[in-house]
Short mmCIF file of C-alpha atoms in Angstrom, two decimals:
data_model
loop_
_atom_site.label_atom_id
_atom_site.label_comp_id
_atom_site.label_asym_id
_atom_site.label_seq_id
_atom_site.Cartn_x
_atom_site.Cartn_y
_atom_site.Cartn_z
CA UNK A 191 -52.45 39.17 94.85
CA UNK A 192 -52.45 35.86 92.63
CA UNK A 193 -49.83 36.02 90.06
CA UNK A 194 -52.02 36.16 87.16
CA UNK A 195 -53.44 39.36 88.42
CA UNK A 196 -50.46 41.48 88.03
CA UNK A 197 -50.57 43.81 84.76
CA UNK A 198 -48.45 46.42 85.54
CA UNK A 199 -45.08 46.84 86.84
CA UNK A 200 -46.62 48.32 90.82
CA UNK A 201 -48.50 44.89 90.75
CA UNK A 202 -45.63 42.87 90.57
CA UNK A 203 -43.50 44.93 92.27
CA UNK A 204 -46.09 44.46 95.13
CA UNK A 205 -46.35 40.61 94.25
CA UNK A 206 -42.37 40.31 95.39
CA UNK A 207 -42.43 42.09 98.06
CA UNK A 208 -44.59 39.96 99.53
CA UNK A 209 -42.84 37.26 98.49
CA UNK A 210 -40.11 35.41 101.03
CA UNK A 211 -38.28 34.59 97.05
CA UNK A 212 -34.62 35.20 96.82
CA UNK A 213 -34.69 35.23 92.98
CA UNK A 214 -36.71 35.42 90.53
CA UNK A 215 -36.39 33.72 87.23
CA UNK A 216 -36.63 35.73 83.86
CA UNK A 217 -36.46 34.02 80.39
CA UNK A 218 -36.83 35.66 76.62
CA UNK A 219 -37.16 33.89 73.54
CA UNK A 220 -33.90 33.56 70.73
CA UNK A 221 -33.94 33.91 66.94
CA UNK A 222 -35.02 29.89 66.98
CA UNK A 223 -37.59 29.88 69.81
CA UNK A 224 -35.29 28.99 72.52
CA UNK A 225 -35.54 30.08 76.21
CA UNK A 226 -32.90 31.87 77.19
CA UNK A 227 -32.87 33.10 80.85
CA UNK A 228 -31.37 33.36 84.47
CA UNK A 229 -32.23 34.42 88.16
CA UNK A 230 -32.07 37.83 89.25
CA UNK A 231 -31.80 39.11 92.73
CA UNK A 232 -35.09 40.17 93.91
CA UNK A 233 -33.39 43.63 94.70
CA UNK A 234 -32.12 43.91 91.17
CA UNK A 235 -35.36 42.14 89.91
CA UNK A 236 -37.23 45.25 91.02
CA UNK A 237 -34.86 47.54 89.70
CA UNK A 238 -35.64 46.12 86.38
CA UNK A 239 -39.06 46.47 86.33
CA UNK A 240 -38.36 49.85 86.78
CA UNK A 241 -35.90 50.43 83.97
CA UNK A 242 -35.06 46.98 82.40
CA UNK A 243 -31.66 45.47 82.48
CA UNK A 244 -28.80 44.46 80.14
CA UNK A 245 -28.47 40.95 78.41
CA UNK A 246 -25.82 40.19 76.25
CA UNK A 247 -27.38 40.38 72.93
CA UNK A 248 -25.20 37.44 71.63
CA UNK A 249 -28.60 35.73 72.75
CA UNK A 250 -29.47 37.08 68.91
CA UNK A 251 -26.17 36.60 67.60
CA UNK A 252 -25.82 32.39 67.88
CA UNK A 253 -27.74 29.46 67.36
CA UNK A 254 -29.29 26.59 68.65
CA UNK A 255 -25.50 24.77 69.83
CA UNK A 256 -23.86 27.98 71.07
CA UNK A 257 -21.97 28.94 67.69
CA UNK A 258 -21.80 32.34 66.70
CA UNK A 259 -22.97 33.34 63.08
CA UNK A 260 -20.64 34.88 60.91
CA UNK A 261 -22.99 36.62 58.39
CA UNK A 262 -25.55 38.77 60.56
CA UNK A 263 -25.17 42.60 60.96
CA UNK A 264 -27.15 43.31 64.33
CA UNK A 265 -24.13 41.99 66.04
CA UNK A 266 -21.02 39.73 65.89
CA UNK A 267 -17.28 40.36 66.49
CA UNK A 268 -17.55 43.74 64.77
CA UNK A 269 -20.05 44.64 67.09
CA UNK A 270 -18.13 43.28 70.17
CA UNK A 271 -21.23 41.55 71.58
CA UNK A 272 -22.37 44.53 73.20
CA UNK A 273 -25.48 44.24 76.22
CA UNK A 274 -29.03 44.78 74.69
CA UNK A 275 -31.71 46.74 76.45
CA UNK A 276 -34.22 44.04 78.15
CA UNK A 277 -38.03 44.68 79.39
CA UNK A 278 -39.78 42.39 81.61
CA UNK A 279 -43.53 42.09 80.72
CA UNK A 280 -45.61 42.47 84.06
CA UNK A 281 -48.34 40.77 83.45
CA UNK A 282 -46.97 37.38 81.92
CA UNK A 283 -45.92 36.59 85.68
CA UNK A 284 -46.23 32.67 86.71
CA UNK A 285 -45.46 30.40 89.23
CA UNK A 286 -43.54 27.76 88.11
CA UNK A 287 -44.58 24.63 89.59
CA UNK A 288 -41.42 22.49 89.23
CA UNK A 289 -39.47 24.83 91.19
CA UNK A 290 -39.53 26.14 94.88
CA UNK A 291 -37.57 28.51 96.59
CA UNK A 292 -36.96 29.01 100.54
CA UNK A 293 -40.02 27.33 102.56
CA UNK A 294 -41.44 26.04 99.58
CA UNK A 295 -42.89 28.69 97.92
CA UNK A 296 -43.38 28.12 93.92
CA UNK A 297 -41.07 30.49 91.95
CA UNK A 298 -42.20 33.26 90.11
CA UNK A 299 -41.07 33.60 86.78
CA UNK A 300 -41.10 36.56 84.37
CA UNK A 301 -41.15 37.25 80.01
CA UNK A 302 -38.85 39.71 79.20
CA UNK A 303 -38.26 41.13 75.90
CA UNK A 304 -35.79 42.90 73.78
CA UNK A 305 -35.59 46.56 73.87
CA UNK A 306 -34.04 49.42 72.16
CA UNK A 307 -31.95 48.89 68.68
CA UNK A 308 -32.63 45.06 69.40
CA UNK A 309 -36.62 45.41 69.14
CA UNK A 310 -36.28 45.47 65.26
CA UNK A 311 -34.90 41.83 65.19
CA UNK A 312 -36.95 40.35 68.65
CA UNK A 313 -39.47 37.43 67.94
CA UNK A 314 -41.93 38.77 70.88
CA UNK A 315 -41.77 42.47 69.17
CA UNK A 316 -41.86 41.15 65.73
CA UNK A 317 -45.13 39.77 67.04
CA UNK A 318 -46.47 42.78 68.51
CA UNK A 319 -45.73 44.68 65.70
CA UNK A 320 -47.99 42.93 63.40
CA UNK A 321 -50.26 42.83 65.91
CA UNK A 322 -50.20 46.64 66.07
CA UNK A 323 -51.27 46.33 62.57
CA UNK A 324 -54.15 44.43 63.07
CA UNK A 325 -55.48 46.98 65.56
CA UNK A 326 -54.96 49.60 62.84
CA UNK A 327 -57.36 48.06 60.75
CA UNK A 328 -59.90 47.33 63.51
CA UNK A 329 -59.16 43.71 64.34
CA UNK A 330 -58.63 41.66 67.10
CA UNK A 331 -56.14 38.70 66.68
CA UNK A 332 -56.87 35.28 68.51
CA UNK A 333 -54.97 32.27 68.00
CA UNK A 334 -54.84 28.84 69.15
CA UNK A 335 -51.53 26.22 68.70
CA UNK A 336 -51.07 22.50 68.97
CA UNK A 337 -48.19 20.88 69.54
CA UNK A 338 -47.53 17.02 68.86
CA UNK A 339 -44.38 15.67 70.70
CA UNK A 340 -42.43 12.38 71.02
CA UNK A 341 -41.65 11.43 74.73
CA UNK A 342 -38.83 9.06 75.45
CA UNK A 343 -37.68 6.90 77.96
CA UNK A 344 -34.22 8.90 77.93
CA UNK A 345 -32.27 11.30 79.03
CA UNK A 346 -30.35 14.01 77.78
CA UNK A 347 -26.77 12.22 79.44
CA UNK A 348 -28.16 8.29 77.37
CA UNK A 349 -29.67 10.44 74.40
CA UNK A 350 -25.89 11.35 73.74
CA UNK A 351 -24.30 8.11 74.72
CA UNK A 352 -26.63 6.31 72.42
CA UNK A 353 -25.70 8.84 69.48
CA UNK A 354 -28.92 9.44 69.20
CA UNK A 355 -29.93 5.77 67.97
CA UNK A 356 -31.62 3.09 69.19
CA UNK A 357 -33.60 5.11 71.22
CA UNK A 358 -36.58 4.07 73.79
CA UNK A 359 -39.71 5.79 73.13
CA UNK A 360 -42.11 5.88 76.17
CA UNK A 361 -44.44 3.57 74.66
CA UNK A 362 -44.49 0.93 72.01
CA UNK A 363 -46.47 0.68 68.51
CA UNK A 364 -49.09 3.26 66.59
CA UNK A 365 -52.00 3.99 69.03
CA UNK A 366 -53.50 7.53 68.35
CA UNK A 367 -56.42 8.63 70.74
CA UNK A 368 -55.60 5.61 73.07
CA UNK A 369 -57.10 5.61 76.38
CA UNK A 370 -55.33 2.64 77.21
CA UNK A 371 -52.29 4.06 76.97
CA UNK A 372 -53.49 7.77 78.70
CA UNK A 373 -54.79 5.69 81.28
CA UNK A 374 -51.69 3.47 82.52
CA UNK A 375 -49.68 6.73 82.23
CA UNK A 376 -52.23 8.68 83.70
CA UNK A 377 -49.47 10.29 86.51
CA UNK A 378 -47.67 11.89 84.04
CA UNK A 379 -50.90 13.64 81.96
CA UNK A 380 -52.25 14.41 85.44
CA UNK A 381 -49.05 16.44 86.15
CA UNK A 382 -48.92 18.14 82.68
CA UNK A 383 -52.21 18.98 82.51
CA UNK A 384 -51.78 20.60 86.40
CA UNK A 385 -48.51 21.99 85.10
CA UNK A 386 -50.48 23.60 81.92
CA UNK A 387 -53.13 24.91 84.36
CA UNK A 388 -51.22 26.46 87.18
CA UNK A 389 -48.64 28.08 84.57
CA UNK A 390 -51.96 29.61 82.62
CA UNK A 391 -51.70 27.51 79.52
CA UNK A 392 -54.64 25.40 79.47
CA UNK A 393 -54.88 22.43 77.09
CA UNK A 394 -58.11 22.12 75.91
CA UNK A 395 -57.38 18.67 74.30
CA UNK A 396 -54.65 16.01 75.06
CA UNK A 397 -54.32 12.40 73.38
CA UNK A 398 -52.02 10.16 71.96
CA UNK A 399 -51.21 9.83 68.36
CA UNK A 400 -50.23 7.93 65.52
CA UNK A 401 -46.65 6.72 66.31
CA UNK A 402 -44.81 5.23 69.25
CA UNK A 403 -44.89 7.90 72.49
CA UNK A 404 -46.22 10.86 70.38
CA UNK A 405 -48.74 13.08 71.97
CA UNK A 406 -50.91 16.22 70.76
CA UNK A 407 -51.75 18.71 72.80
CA UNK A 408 -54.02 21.76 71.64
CA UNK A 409 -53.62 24.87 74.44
CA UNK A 410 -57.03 26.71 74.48
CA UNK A 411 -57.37 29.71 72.53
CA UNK A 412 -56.65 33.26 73.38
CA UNK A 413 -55.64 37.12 72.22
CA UNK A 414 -52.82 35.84 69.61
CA UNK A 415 -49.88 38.09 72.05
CA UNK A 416 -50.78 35.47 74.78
CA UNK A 417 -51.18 32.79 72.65
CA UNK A 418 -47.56 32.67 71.52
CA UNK A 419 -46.43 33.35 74.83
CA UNK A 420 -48.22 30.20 76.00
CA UNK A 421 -46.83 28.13 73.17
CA UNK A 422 -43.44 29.39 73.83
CA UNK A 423 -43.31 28.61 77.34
CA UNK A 424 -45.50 25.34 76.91
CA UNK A 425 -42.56 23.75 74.71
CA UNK A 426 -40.22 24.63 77.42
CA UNK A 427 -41.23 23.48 80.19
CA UNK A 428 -43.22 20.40 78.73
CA UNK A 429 -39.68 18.90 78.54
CA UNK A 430 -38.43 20.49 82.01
CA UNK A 431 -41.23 18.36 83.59
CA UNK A 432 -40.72 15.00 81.48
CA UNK A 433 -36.61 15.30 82.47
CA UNK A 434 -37.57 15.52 85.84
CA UNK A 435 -39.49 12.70 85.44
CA UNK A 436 -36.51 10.70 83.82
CA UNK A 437 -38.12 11.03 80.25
CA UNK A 438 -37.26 13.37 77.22
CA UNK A 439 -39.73 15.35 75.02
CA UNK A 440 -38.59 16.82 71.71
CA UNK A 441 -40.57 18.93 69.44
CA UNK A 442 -38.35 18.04 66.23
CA UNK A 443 -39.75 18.42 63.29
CA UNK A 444 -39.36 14.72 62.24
CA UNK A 445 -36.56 12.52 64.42
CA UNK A 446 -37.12 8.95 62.92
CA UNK A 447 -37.46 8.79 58.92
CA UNK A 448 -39.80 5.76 60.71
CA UNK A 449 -42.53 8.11 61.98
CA UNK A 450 -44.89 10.65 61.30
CA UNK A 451 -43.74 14.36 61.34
CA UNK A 452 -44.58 16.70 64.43
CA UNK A 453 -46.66 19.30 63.40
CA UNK A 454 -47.33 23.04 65.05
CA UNK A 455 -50.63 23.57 63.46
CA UNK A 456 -51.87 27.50 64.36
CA UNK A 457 -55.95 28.40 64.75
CA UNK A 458 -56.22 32.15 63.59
CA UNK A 459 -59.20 33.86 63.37
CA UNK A 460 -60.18 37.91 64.07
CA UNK A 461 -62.75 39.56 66.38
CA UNK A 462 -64.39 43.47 64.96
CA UNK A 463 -62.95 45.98 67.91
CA UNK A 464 -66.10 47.86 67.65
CA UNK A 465 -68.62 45.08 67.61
CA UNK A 466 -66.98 42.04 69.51
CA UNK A 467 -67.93 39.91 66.63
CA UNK A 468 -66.21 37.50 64.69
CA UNK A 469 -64.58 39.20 60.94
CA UNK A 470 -64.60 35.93 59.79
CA UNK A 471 -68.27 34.39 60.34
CA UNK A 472 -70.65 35.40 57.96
CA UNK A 473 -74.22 32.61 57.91
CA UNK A 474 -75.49 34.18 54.57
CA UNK A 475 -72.25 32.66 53.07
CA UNK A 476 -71.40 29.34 51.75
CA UNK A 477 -69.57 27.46 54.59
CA UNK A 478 -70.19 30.52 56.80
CA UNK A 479 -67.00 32.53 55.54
CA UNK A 480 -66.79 36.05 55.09
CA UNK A 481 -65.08 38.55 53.06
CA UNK A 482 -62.85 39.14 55.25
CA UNK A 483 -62.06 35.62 56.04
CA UNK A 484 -61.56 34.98 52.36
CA UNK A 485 -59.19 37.90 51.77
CA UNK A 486 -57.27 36.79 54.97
CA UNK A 487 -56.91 33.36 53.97
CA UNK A 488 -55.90 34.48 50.54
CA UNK A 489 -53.28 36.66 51.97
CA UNK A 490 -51.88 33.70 53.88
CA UNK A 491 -52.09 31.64 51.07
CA UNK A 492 -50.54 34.06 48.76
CA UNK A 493 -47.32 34.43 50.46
CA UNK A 494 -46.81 31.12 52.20
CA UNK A 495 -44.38 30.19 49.92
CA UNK A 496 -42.55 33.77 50.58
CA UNK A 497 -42.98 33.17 53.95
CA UNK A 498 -42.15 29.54 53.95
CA UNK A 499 -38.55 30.11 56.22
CA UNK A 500 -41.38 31.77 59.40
CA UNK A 501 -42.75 28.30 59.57
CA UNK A 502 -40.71 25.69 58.91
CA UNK A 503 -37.24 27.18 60.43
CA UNK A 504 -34.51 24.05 60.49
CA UNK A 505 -33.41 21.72 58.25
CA UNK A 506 -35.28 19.25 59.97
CA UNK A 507 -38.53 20.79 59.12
CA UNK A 508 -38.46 19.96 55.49
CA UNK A 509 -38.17 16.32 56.41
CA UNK A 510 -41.61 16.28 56.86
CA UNK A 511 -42.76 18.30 54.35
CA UNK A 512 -43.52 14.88 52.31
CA UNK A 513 -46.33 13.34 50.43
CA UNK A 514 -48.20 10.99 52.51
CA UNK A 515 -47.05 12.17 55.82
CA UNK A 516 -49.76 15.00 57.26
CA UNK A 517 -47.77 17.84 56.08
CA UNK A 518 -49.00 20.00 52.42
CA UNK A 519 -46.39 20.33 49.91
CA UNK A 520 -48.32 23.43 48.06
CA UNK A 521 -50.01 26.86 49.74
CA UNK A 522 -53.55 25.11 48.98
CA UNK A 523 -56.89 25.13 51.20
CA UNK A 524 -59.85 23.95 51.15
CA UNK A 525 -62.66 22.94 53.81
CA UNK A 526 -61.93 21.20 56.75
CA UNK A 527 -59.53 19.20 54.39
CA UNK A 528 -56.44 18.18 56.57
CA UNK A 529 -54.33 17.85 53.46
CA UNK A 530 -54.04 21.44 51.82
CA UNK A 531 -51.74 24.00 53.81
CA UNK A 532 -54.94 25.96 55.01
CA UNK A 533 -58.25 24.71 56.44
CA UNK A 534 -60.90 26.43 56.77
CA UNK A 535 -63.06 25.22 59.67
CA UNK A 536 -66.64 26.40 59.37
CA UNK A 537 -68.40 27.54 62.98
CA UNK A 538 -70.35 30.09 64.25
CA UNK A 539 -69.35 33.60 65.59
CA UNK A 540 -67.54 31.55 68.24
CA UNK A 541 -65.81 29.25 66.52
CA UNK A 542 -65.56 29.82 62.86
CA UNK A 543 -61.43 29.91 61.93
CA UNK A 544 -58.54 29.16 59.78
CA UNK A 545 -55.98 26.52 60.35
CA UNK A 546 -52.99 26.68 59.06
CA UNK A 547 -51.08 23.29 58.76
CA UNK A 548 -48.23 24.17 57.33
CA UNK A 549 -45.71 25.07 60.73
CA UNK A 550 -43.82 22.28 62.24
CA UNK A 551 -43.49 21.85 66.13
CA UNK A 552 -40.15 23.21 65.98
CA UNK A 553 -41.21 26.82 64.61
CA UNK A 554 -40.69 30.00 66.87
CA UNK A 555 -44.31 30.25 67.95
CA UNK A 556 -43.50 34.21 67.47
CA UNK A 557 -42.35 34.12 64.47
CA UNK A 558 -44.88 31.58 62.96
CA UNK A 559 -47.95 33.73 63.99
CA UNK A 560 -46.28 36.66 62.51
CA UNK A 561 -46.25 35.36 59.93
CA UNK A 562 -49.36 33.64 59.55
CA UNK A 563 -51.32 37.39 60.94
CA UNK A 564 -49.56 39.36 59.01
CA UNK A 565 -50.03 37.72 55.73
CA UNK A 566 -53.28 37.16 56.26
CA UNK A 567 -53.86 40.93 57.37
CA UNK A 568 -52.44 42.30 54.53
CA UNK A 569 -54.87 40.22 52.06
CA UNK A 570 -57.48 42.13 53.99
CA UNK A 571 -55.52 45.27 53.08
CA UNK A 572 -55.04 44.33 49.97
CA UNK A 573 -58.54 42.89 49.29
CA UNK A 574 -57.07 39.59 47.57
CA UNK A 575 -58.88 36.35 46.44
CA UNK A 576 -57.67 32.71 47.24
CA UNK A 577 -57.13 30.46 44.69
CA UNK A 578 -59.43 27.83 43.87
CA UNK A 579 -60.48 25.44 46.92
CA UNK A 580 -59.47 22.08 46.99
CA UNK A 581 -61.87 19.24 46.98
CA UNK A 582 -60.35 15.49 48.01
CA UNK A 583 -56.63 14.96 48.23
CA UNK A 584 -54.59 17.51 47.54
CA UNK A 585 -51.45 15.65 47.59
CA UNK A 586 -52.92 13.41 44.55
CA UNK A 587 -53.45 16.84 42.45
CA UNK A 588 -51.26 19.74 40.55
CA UNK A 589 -51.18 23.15 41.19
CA UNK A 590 -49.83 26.10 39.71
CA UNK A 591 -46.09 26.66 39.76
CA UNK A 592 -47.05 29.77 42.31
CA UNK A 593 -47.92 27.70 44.92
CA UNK A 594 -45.03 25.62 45.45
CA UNK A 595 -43.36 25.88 48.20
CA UNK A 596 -39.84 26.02 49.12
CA UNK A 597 -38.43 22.41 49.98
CA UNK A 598 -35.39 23.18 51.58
CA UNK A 599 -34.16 25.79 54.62
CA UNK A 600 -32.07 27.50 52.02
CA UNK A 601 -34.73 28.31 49.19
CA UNK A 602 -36.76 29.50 51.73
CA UNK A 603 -34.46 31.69 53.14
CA UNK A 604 -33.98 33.64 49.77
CA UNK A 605 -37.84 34.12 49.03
CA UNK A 606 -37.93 35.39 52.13
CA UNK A 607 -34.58 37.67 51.48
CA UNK A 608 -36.23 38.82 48.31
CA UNK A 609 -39.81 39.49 49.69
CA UNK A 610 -40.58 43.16 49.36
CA UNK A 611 -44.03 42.11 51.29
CA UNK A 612 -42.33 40.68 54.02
CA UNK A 613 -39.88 43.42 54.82
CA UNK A 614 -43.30 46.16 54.47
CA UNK A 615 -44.38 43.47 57.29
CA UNK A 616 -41.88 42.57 59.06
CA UNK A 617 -39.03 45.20 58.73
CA UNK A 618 -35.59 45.17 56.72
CA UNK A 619 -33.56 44.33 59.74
CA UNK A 620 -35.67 41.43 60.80
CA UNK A 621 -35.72 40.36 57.52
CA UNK A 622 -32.02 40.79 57.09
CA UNK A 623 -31.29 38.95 60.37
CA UNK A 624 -33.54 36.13 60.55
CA UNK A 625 -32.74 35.33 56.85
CA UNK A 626 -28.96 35.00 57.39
CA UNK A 627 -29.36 32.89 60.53
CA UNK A 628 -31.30 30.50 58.27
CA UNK A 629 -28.32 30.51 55.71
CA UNK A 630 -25.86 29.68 58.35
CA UNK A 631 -27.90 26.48 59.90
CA UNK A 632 -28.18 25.49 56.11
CA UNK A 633 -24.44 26.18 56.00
CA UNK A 634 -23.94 24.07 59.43
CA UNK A 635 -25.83 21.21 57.84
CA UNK A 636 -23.49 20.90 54.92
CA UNK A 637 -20.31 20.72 56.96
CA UNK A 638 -21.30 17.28 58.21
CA UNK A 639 -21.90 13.95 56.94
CA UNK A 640 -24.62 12.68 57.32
CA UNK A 641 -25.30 8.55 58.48
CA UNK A 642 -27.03 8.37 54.85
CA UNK A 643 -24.78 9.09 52.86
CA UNK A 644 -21.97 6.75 55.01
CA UNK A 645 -24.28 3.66 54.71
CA UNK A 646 -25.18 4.65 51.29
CA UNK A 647 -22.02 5.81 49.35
CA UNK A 648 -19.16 4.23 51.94
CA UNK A 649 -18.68 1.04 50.25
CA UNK A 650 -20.63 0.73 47.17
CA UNK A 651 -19.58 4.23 44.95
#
């Protein structure tokens, strides 16, 4: 049986067994999009398909360097860092191609999921609870994500030695959609794009962009559940296969005040369950756009700036949220116009979709989509309107006080805190949880001082 065949838990039962693997690798996704994971036994891997296993939930209780947050309630020292309940998900089985086990056979690699009293604050079950929604109304969810990435000629020992400075990007100079530059590195794309096929992540486009070593890469579109998977483990083990190839990846939101932002732009768009045809594709209407495209798009729109924390989740991410740069400042849209937060791209039943341009590269793919469906699904509930499209630049123009968004982690945070829509959506606990973990990076970042405001205030104030 080839790995991508397995759906249910006698599949891939039946898929180890005839496997000569020791171990098999498992990996789940933190509150900030992080794989966490390890190797189980093949024994007690098949014991947990059965009935799941335990996982420290401090997985959910610390962020991106380790530290534990001191003002969540799903767990802490009060709680004792208890194990959490753990599911693996059959049928997102891969190989892994940059790993072998005994006699060379590729390893297989597992999702897994939170369970139990830790479902409520899970990115992958926040996810499939909105999704759960959509069905409810009749819908079926597709998304697509892009990624753009710098690559460097580091690694993660000289990254540190350097202090982060000075560093070597893999190529020189601006050069977006170079085939010069594709072409001399051609070994590398040749192994990501191989990597992105065997793993069951296609990208349907790959190029350079604007900026020294950046890339794009847009993974082909699927059912929005396996979309995020395959943008979750595509930022993974993008950089697992440049450090083994002595370079670095990172998907920061901005890490040179020099460059261009890294954006995470998510395609959206919604299929009728009974029909098979596209909700949002409508050729009697102007640009092709349907009612119920319209009252998605206004639902997005209407609580982006509620929602703002979803997408842009570090401090980092508001770096780039500046005028000039690729990246809306306001919950605008407008067609096919790349700078208002949404963009409607007209089509036909195949192809006819909303963008929305808002996320950075560093966003939780889970959490992102969540929010993105479940705004947008409950303007369909909700029947509402969009604002007025935007024509030309929307940076160059004002818009209502409504739809400004947040500019920093910690405003975010507290729209998202006080959003009665968002905990109808999302739930109180998630809510609760992924608000406060937002507080405490915003926290973390105020402890330090920053190389600004040394060269800045050090000897001149």
């Amino acid at each position: 049986m080839h790995e991508r065949e397995v759906k249910t838990v006698e599949d891939a039962i039946a898929l180890v067994e005839a496997s000569a693997l020791t171990h098999i690798k498992v990996g789940l996704s933190d509150i900030d999009g992080v794989m966490r994971g390890k190797y189980l036994r093949r024994d007690k891997f098949l014991s947990a398909l059965k009935s799941g296993f335990a996982f420290c939930n401090v997985v959910l209780g610390w962020d991106l360097d380790d530290h534990l947050y001191d003002n969540v309630r799903y767990t802490g020292w009060h709680t004792a860092y208890p194990d959490a309940q753990v599911r693996i998900v059959p049928q997102s089985c891969r190989r892994l191609p940059l790993e072998t086990g005994p006699g060379g056979e590729r390893m297989l690699f597992f999702l897994a999921e939170f369970d139990g009293d830790a479902a409520a604050v899970c990115p992958r079950r926040l996810l499939h609870r909105v999704l759960q929604h959509a069905d409810a109304l009749g819908f079926d969810a597709y998304a697509a994500l892009e990624y753009e990435f710098f690559m460097f000629n580091e690694t993660p020992q000289s990254v540190r030695e350097k202090g982060y400075r000075n560093l070597q990007t893999w190529t020189p100079g601006n050069f977006g959609y170079s085939v010069l530059r594709s072409t001399v590195a051609s070994d590398f794309y040749r192994q990501l794009n191989a990597l992105c096929e065997t793993m069951d992540m296609p990208i349907e486009g790959l190029h350079t962009e604007t900026g020294p070593g950046v890339i794009e890469a847009a993974i082909a579109v699927d059912r929005a559940a396996d979309a995020a998977d395959k943008g979750f483990l595509f930022k993974t083990f993008v950089k697992a296969l440049a450090q083994q190839n002595g370079l670095m990846a990172t998907f920061m939101a901005k890490w040179s005040h020099e460059h261009s932002g890294q954006s995470g732009h998510i395609h959206v768009s919604l299929r009728e369950r009974k029909t098979g045809k596209s909700a949002f594709f409508d050729a009697s209407q102007p640009h092709g756009m349907s009612r119920v495209q319209a009252n998605f798009m206004a639902g997005v729109q209407r609580y982006l700036p509620e929602f703002m924390a979803m997408y842009a989740q570090t401090i980092n991410s508001y770096s780039r949220l500046v005028p000039g740069y690729w990246a809306p400042l306001d919950a605008t849209w407008g067609i096919e116009n790349r700078t208002t937060a949404l963009r409607l791209i007209p089509g036909t039943d195949k192809s006819q979709r909303v963008e929305v341009r808002i996320g950075s590269a560093d966003a939780n793919p889970y959490i992102a989509l969540s929010a993105a469906l479940g705004a947008g699904l409950y303007g369909i509930e909700t029947g509402l309107e969009p604002a007025p499209m935007v024509e030309g630049n929307a940076y160059a123009q004002q818009f209502e006080p409504a739809l400004k968004l947040p500019n920093t982690l910690w405003d975010a945070a507290q729209r998202l805190r006080e959003s009665s829509t968002a905990r109808t959506l999302f739930g109180d606990a998630f809510v609760e949880h992924f608000a406060a973990t937002r507080e405490w990076e915003e926290r973390e970042f105020r402890r330090h001082v920053t190389d600004w405001e040394l060269a800045r205030y050090f000897e001149i104030i």
